[in-house]
DNA sequence: GCCGATTTGTCCGTATGTATC
DNA sequence: CGATACATACGGACAAATCGG
């Protein structure tokens, strides 16, 4: 799979910035210079730059240049970002991960659950509950509901591994977009029996609806995180308020 | 201020989608058609489309078309997103907002606070604590630390209003990017005296470092939200994992 | 303050690739 | 296969902001 040129440039610049090859707080080479060194058009450099800006690596300044505003976070906590599987998170956070399947059952969507999940009433879904451990410490309880018709061959054994691998590699399905909501909810008795909450009486909950590239919602998920290990990072850019 | 063409198109499409002028779950007119109706190049349409896609309004599908995947959220909770002031949030969430200044004092950055905030040691900062109420219910405690040198004329009276208005309109400073982190922390005695926590023993905390368009960090903020009213929304798109 | 050089921001037209139908 | 639609890339043009002389 030949990667897009702007993506190559984006990755290269990102690595260089992370490795301090550009001085922190200073300007990067101009877009024209970069276009010359990468042997591409300025548009292509700009596309890579937009990507970096959206991730908080650089800050373009009209008429002046593009400033490197990267600073390493250096936290020991579990960082989520993008759409990624538990396994991918574990690798990125350099942890040992393991999974324990607590429940695996089919159910039919009723009115109440339809409202919450976005699935239509009567749909057959697979409900899986999994306990996620990092370095032998249980940190997350994942509740997944998958449309059964889209994942007919999903078994308990597969659920213990990476469902995303199965979906993408076995089924060739493409995961496209996911709408996430972060809230804080009271811990349930179920949470407390499986996690050591360290005195907290609540959980950080990430709820998401995931769509495939046909625009079909195939998943609804609730990830319930032990609050002391939960951290979500984000870079926001301010846009002029409407007149 | 003449708005950019892609931004006009973005806003127009967004409104049309929100007002159900395009059927939900169906395809929008093709990029070429839209380019014709807006009398612009396809590139400009694509730029607007990328914006909409990043916000979860549409889903472009290679070779097929762009699907409208907008669905109204319709929650009664307080939704944060982007960089915006308390006042702007209140308007967007259609609430009556009021602010009470609990503390207003100058302080010098020591080693410990420097580590946490990103300010350098010895810098003079203004520490403001404000209680935010929506419809007469106290929901948020905001801790702001501003670089004193950048905001010399910030008074207690101004702090009771919108500091962002003062910064942008009075000083002409431009707020550019903000790095945010969402965590869950134990409620402090201070939290409990000012908020009714409804039995929760924790708070949803949004920590952010905000930079102006010179790349200078001028603000460090901790917004401590009553957990039952906190909600953060996000749209993630999955990118192919590196080979 | 003005002018010119530099740099980013916007927009266009075109060409080509790739996926879908 | 061809037509359609999105994806990538290029080169050029002009605008707007900044900076130095």
XYZ file of C-alpha atoms (C1' of nucleotides) in Angstrom:
528
model
C 0.000 0.000 0.000
C 1.748 3.153 -1.166
C 1.298 5.811 1.452
C 0.193 9.262 0.449
C 2.965 11.793 0.100
C 1.459 14.291 2.522
C 1.245 11.509 5.075
C 4.923 10.635 4.647
C 5.835 14.274 5.173
C 3.503 14.525 8.158
C 5.076 11.481 9.813
C 8.587 12.643 9.059
C 8.034 16.124 10.470
C 6.282 14.686 13.507
C 9.219 12.406 14.258
C 11.708 15.216 13.779
C 9.747 17.455 16.130
C 9.463 14.715 18.754
C 13.199 14.080 18.482
C 13.992 17.746 19.054
C 15.481 18.203 15.605
C 13.772 21.563 15.510
C 14.334 23.886 18.475
C 11.299 24.150 20.746
C 9.374 27.389 20.512
C 11.201 28.393 17.337
C 10.099 28.584 13.730
C 10.280 25.662 11.356
C 11.696 26.136 7.873
C 9.239 27.984 5.664
C 6.698 26.070 3.653
C 8.567 26.881 0.470
C 11.823 25.528 1.866
C 10.092 22.357 3.055
C 8.435 21.937 -0.325
C 11.887 22.099 -1.878
C 13.478 19.608 0.503
C 10.593 17.148 0.175
C 10.392 17.768 -3.567
C 6.694 18.454 -3.581
C 4.300 21.337 -3.945
C 3.613 23.795 -1.174
C 0.044 22.504 -0.955
C 1.293 19.095 0.041
C 3.483 20.544 2.772
C 0.538 22.601 3.958
C -1.621 19.516 4.243
C 0.946 17.805 6.455
C 1.246 21.020 8.461
C -2.516 21.216 9.012
C -2.407 17.722 10.443
C 0.403 18.657 12.817
C -1.388 21.838 13.838
C -4.559 19.929 14.686
C -2.530 17.714 16.987
C -0.911 20.616 18.770
C 2.581 20.096 17.380
C 2.912 23.361 15.499
C 1.248 26.719 15.317
C 1.159 28.479 11.937
C 1.315 32.265 12.172
C 0.188 34.376 9.271
C 3.032 36.278 7.711
C 5.608 35.040 10.189
C 6.173 31.331 10.010
C 5.228 28.106 11.708
C 6.236 27.717 15.323
C 7.120 24.432 16.934
C 4.976 24.261 20.102
C 5.507 20.594 20.871
C 6.169 19.675 24.470
C 6.357 16.090 25.663
C 3.574 15.178 28.066
C 5.408 12.597 30.105
C 2.603 11.206 32.198
C 2.456 7.700 33.660
C -1.246 7.442 32.996
C -3.261 5.696 30.383
C -3.888 8.023 27.470
C -6.683 7.509 25.009
C -6.951 9.217 21.682
C -8.284 8.540 18.220
C -10.112 5.298 17.733
C -7.905 2.503 18.797
C -8.270 -0.908 20.264
C -7.259 -1.852 23.768
C -4.330 -3.772 22.331
C -3.095 -0.775 20.361
C -3.386 1.415 23.455
C -1.367 -1.061 25.462
C 1.418 -1.044 22.909
C 1.441 2.733 22.665
C 1.472 3.120 26.431
C 4.075 0.367 26.741
C 2.073 -1.791 29.083
C 1.355 -5.435 29.427
C -2.275 -5.932 28.661
C -4.625 -8.817 29.288
C -8.320 -9.335 28.848
C -10.892 -11.371 30.705
C -14.322 -11.984 29.182
C -16.957 -11.582 31.889
C -20.044 -11.972 29.748
C -20.898 -13.023 26.204
C -24.557 -13.148 25.219
C -27.011 -12.198 22.533
C -29.882 -9.840 23.186
C -32.606 -7.984 21.326
C -32.727 -4.199 21.393
C -35.716 -2.824 23.277
C -37.036 0.731 23.295
C -34.981 1.926 26.214
C -31.704 0.540 24.927
C -32.449 1.781 21.426
C -32.663 5.338 22.737
C -29.330 5.011 24.495
C -27.377 3.076 21.903
C -28.679 4.305 18.577
C -29.537 0.763 17.431
C -33.056 0.322 16.123
C -35.636 -1.579 18.147
C -35.670 -5.309 17.513
C -32.098 -5.546 16.238
C -30.128 -8.576 17.400
C -26.933 -7.550 19.148
C -24.083 -9.308 20.866
C -23.320 -8.029 24.337
C -19.796 -8.580 25.604
C -18.361 -7.460 28.910
C -14.609 -7.554 29.256
C -12.272 -6.720 32.089
C -9.086 -5.021 30.905
C -5.890 -5.275 32.898
C -2.715 -3.296 32.506
C 0.321 -4.862 34.151
C -2.016 -7.188 36.080
C -4.062 -4.347 37.473
C -7.721 -4.245 36.396
C -8.441 -0.742 35.164
C -11.252 -0.814 32.655
C -14.564 -2.583 32.179
C -15.639 -2.569 28.547
C -19.236 -3.125 27.550
C -19.593 -3.754 23.837
C -22.738 -4.258 21.827
C -22.167 -5.390 18.254
C -24.753 -5.830 15.534
C -24.932 -9.589 15.287
C -25.660 -9.643 11.560
C -22.462 -7.779 10.767
C -20.267 -9.993 12.960
C -21.740 -13.482 12.581
C -18.514 -15.333 13.306
C -17.511 -13.503 16.464
C -16.892 -16.081 19.142
C -15.981 -15.953 22.797
C -12.414 -16.937 21.963
C -12.056 -14.035 19.536
C -13.519 -11.652 22.094
C -10.652 -12.488 24.428
C -8.287 -11.148 21.778
C -8.698 -8.101 19.614
C -12.146 -7.722 18.111
C -10.865 -4.877 15.967
C -8.287 -7.162 14.371
C -11.070 -9.585 13.570
C -13.279 -6.891 12.137
C -10.625 -5.269 10.003
C -8.495 -8.219 8.969
C -10.897 -11.140 8.872
C -13.993 -9.349 7.673
C -12.221 -6.653 5.698
C -14.590 -4.138 7.181
C -13.351 -0.605 7.590
C -13.980 1.315 10.737
C -14.582 4.902 9.826
C -15.899 7.322 12.411
C -16.836 7.162 16.026
C -18.798 9.592 18.127
C -17.597 9.626 21.688
C -18.945 11.116 24.852
C -17.075 11.345 28.121
C -19.075 11.472 31.307
C -18.643 10.619 34.964
C -21.066 8.130 36.455
C -21.673 6.506 39.803
C -19.856 3.217 40.224
C -22.131 0.200 40.131
C -21.907 -2.860 42.328
C -20.601 -4.659 39.262
C -17.776 -2.121 38.912
C -16.839 -2.499 42.535
C -16.650 -6.269 42.471
C -14.177 -6.249 39.590
C -12.114 -3.147 40.243
C -10.401 -1.710 43.268
C -11.782 1.819 43.197
C -9.440 3.218 45.862
C -12.222 5.058 47.609
C -13.764 6.651 44.524
C -17.494 6.159 44.145
C -17.576 6.952 40.446
C -16.167 5.917 37.068
C -14.967 7.802 34.006
C -17.174 6.563 31.190
C -16.413 6.789 27.487
C -19.504 6.027 25.434
C -19.149 5.668 21.705
C -21.091 4.824 18.601
C -18.937 3.472 15.806
C -19.817 3.390 12.142
C -18.336 1.415 9.291
C -17.578 2.959 5.928
C -21.113 2.264 4.751
C -22.393 4.615 7.406
C -23.896 1.674 9.285
C -23.603 1.749 13.045
C -22.166 -1.599 14.007
C -21.060 -0.956 17.560
C -22.065 0.738 20.758
C -19.533 0.772 23.560
C -19.242 1.861 27.151
C -15.725 1.898 28.504
C -15.768 2.345 32.247
C -12.389 3.510 33.522
C -11.026 3.565 37.032
C -10.981 7.311 37.595
C -7.469 7.655 38.969
C -6.051 6.129 35.792
C -8.185 7.949 33.315
C -6.789 10.740 31.181
C -8.042 12.198 27.941
C -5.996 14.638 25.925
C -7.117 17.027 23.296
C -5.929 20.057 21.383
C -8.485 22.711 20.623
C -8.103 25.669 18.332
C -10.107 28.794 18.738
C -12.143 29.992 15.827
C -13.418 33.509 15.495
C -16.885 33.786 16.886
C -19.554 34.571 14.317
C -20.336 38.258 13.886
C -14.247 41.103 7.829
C -14.788 39.165 4.610
C -15.157 35.519 5.494
C -13.323 32.853 3.555
C -15.349 31.138 0.881
C -14.764 27.629 2.209
C -15.980 28.845 5.600
C -19.195 30.251 4.106
C -19.845 26.952 2.381
C -19.008 25.039 5.560
C -21.472 27.086 7.599
C -24.150 26.868 4.954
C -23.880 23.097 4.602
C -23.795 22.697 8.377
C -27.007 24.680 8.775
C -28.697 22.767 5.998
C -27.721 19.471 7.572
C -28.899 20.570 11.012
C -32.195 21.710 9.524
C -32.743 18.348 7.845
C -32.547 19.779 4.346
C -30.604 16.688 3.388
C -32.134 13.339 4.308
C -30.375 11.641 7.218
C -28.208 8.708 6.312
C -28.374 9.558 2.617
C -25.808 10.959 0.238
C -25.245 14.652 -0.244
C -24.957 16.084 -3.752
C -21.582 15.185 -5.243
C -18.637 17.492 -4.789
C -18.846 18.517 -8.415
C -22.505 19.447 -8.100
C -21.843 21.425 -4.936
C -18.944 23.182 -6.616
C -21.334 24.193 -9.379
C -24.076 25.440 -7.039
C -21.631 27.411 -4.880
C -19.773 28.579 -7.968
C -16.378 27.562 -6.716
C -13.756 24.928 -7.359
C -14.067 21.394 -6.090
C -11.083 22.031 -3.814
C -13.035 24.645 -1.918
C -15.993 22.323 -1.448
C -13.625 19.622 -0.263
C -12.180 21.919 2.350
C -15.624 22.645 3.764
C -16.388 18.950 3.626
C -13.241 18.049 5.571
C -14.351 20.425 8.294
C -17.778 18.819 8.464
C -16.275 15.342 8.472
C -14.014 16.206 11.398
C -17.074 17.282 13.346
C -18.985 14.119 12.609
C -21.562 15.690 10.303
C -20.688 13.779 7.158
C -18.765 10.738 6.093
C -17.033 10.808 2.715
C -16.876 7.406 1.023
C -14.375 6.839 -1.704
C -16.018 6.283 -5.061
C -19.537 6.483 -3.682
C -20.410 9.841 -2.261
C -20.611 11.746 0.986
C -23.119 10.506 3.502
C -24.974 12.701 5.947
C -24.416 11.073 9.363
C -25.626 13.950 11.491
C -27.859 13.116 14.408
C -28.932 15.681 16.979
C -27.603 15.010 20.472
C -30.459 16.445 22.482
C -29.182 16.105 26.038
C -30.044 18.321 28.968
C -26.437 18.431 30.094
C -23.753 20.998 29.729
C -21.666 20.301 26.657
C -18.164 21.598 26.197
C -16.241 21.679 22.969
C -13.647 23.837 21.252
C -12.164 26.728 23.155
C -14.886 28.901 24.397
C -15.652 31.122 27.303
C -18.182 30.341 29.967
C -20.441 33.017 28.518
C -20.282 31.510 25.049
C -21.055 28.067 26.468
C -24.048 29.451 28.287
C -25.433 30.966 25.125
C -24.827 27.809 23.123
C -26.430 25.653 25.789
C -29.241 28.180 26.181
C -28.792 28.690 29.887
C -28.779 31.635 32.205
C -25.262 32.039 33.477
C -23.825 33.953 36.375
C -20.389 34.202 37.909
C -19.167 34.775 41.426
C -15.517 35.653 42.028
C -14.268 33.693 45.039
C -10.633 34.711 44.941
C -8.507 37.274 43.144
C -4.822 37.449 44.030
C -1.357 37.653 42.560
C 1.225 34.956 43.167
C 4.696 33.956 42.043
C 5.256 30.637 40.286
C 7.284 28.193 42.367
C 8.913 24.962 41.234
C 5.980 22.727 41.985
C 3.420 24.911 40.255
C 5.733 25.472 37.321
C 5.816 21.738 36.692
C 2.047 21.534 36.729
C 1.166 24.684 34.854
C 3.919 25.109 32.289
C 4.733 28.633 33.512
C 8.377 29.282 34.258
C 9.581 29.645 37.829
C 9.419 33.181 39.163
C 6.736 34.410 36.774
C 4.089 36.669 38.271
C 0.618 35.300 37.720
C -2.892 36.288 38.638
C -4.905 33.578 40.353
C -8.673 33.824 40.036
C -11.223 31.409 41.389
C -14.741 31.733 40.077
C -17.939 29.901 40.820
C -20.059 29.387 37.724
C -23.792 28.993 37.971
C -26.221 27.851 35.322
C -29.848 28.735 35.994
C -28.880 29.552 39.593
C -27.297 26.180 40.189
C -23.558 26.216 40.925
C -21.946 23.684 38.597
C -18.346 24.634 37.949
C -15.401 26.012 39.878
C -12.886 27.649 37.561
C -9.315 28.207 38.639
C -7.478 30.529 36.272
C -3.896 31.589 36.340
C -3.010 34.385 33.923
C 0.413 35.822 33.195
C 0.212 39.181 34.911
C 2.447 40.975 32.412
C 0.146 40.090 29.517
C -3.008 41.200 31.330
C -1.966 44.238 33.361
C -5.399 45.839 33.422
C -7.418 42.820 34.493
C -9.459 43.829 37.515
C -11.812 42.023 39.831
C -14.762 43.683 38.135
C -13.681 42.400 34.735
C -13.161 38.926 36.160
C -16.842 38.830 37.098
C -17.637 39.238 33.403
C -15.945 37.624 30.458
C -12.172 37.622 30.642
C -12.043 36.350 27.060
C -13.948 39.384 25.843
C -11.425 41.576 27.614
C -8.502 39.682 26.168
C -9.760 39.616 22.620
C -11.597 42.899 22.339
C -9.760 45.217 24.713
C -6.257 43.903 24.256
C -6.675 42.709 20.689
C -4.854 39.532 21.642
C -5.686 36.422 19.703
C -6.258 33.127 21.420
C -4.879 30.405 19.252
C -4.492 26.914 20.609
C -5.217 25.167 23.835
C -4.035 21.820 25.097
C -6.625 20.183 27.271
C -6.622 17.196 29.552
C -9.688 15.640 31.115
C -9.257 13.734 34.349
C -11.324 12.748 37.352
C -10.108 13.910 40.751
C -11.240 13.601 44.337
C -13.413 16.454 45.458
C -11.731 18.847 47.859
C -13.245 20.474 50.913
C -13.323 23.674 48.874
C -15.364 21.968 46.153
C -17.817 20.641 48.705
C -18.439 23.968 50.399
C -19.385 25.627 47.115
C -21.132 22.859 45.215
C -23.791 20.337 46.072
C -22.100 17.161 44.915
C -25.158 14.915 45.224
C -23.195 12.161 46.880
C -20.304 12.109 44.429
C -16.860 12.274 45.998
C -15.082 13.394 42.822
C -15.019 16.081 40.158
C -14.539 16.079 36.392
C -11.502 18.261 35.814
C -10.553 19.961 32.560
C -6.999 21.265 32.705
C -5.783 23.443 29.876
C -2.817 25.481 28.765
C -3.741 28.240 26.367
C -1.404 30.009 23.989
C -1.732 33.266 22.126
C -0.776 33.614 18.489
C 2.813 34.377 19.437
C 3.123 30.924 20.886
C 3.280 32.414 24.385
C 1.417 30.565 27.102
C -0.700 33.159 28.842
C -3.140 31.007 30.756
C -3.396 27.861 32.818
C -6.841 26.739 33.836
C -8.494 24.078 35.913
C -12.229 23.796 35.409
C -13.738 21.577 38.048
C -17.164 20.337 36.990
C -19.875 18.757 39.059
C -19.717 15.222 37.634
C -23.416 14.688 36.993
C -23.494 17.733 34.718
C -20.290 17.117 32.865
C -20.263 15.910 29.292
C -17.555 16.060 26.664
C -18.228 15.178 23.073
C -15.812 14.224 20.401
C -15.692 12.667 16.972
C -12.790 10.404 16.167
C -11.832 9.051 12.803
C -9.830 5.907 12.435
C -6.610 6.057 10.511
C -4.909 3.025 9.080
C -2.401 1.674 11.522
C 1.218 1.972 10.404
C 2.634 -1.124 8.743
C 5.505 55.841 7.546
C 6.443 53.622 3.286
C 8.168 49.999 0.387
C 9.694 45.579 -0.862
C 10.749 40.840 0.499
C 9.142 36.975 2.946
C 5.649 33.942 4.679
C 1.285 32.078 5.440
C -3.834 31.952 3.748
C -7.123 31.273 0.082
C -8.592 29.754 -4.335
C -8.413 28.010 -8.884
C -7.897 24.715 -12.911
C -6.063 20.618 -14.172
C -4.294 15.975 -14.112
C -4.107 11.484 -12.376
C -5.218 7.618 -9.234
C -8.534 4.595 -7.146
C -12.905 2.806 -5.590
C -17.711 2.106 -6.690
C -21.444 1.156 -9.551
C -15.981 -1.971 -19.691
C -17.177 3.006 -18.997
C -19.191 6.553 -16.032
C -19.206 8.554 -11.633
C -17.225 10.031 -7.326
C -13.834 10.818 -4.020
C -8.423 11.195 -3.111
C -4.088 13.072 -4.103
C -0.953 16.229 -6.147
C 0.752 20.041 -8.814
C 1.612 24.800 -10.195
C 0.096 29.187 -10.298
C -2.164 33.411 -8.740
C -3.355 36.771 -5.489
C -4.446 38.360 -0.685
C -3.029 39.419 3.936
C 0.198 39.749 7.662
C 4.849 40.524 9.121
C 9.407 42.293 9.175
C 13.491 44.813 7.806
C 15.493 48.761 5.770
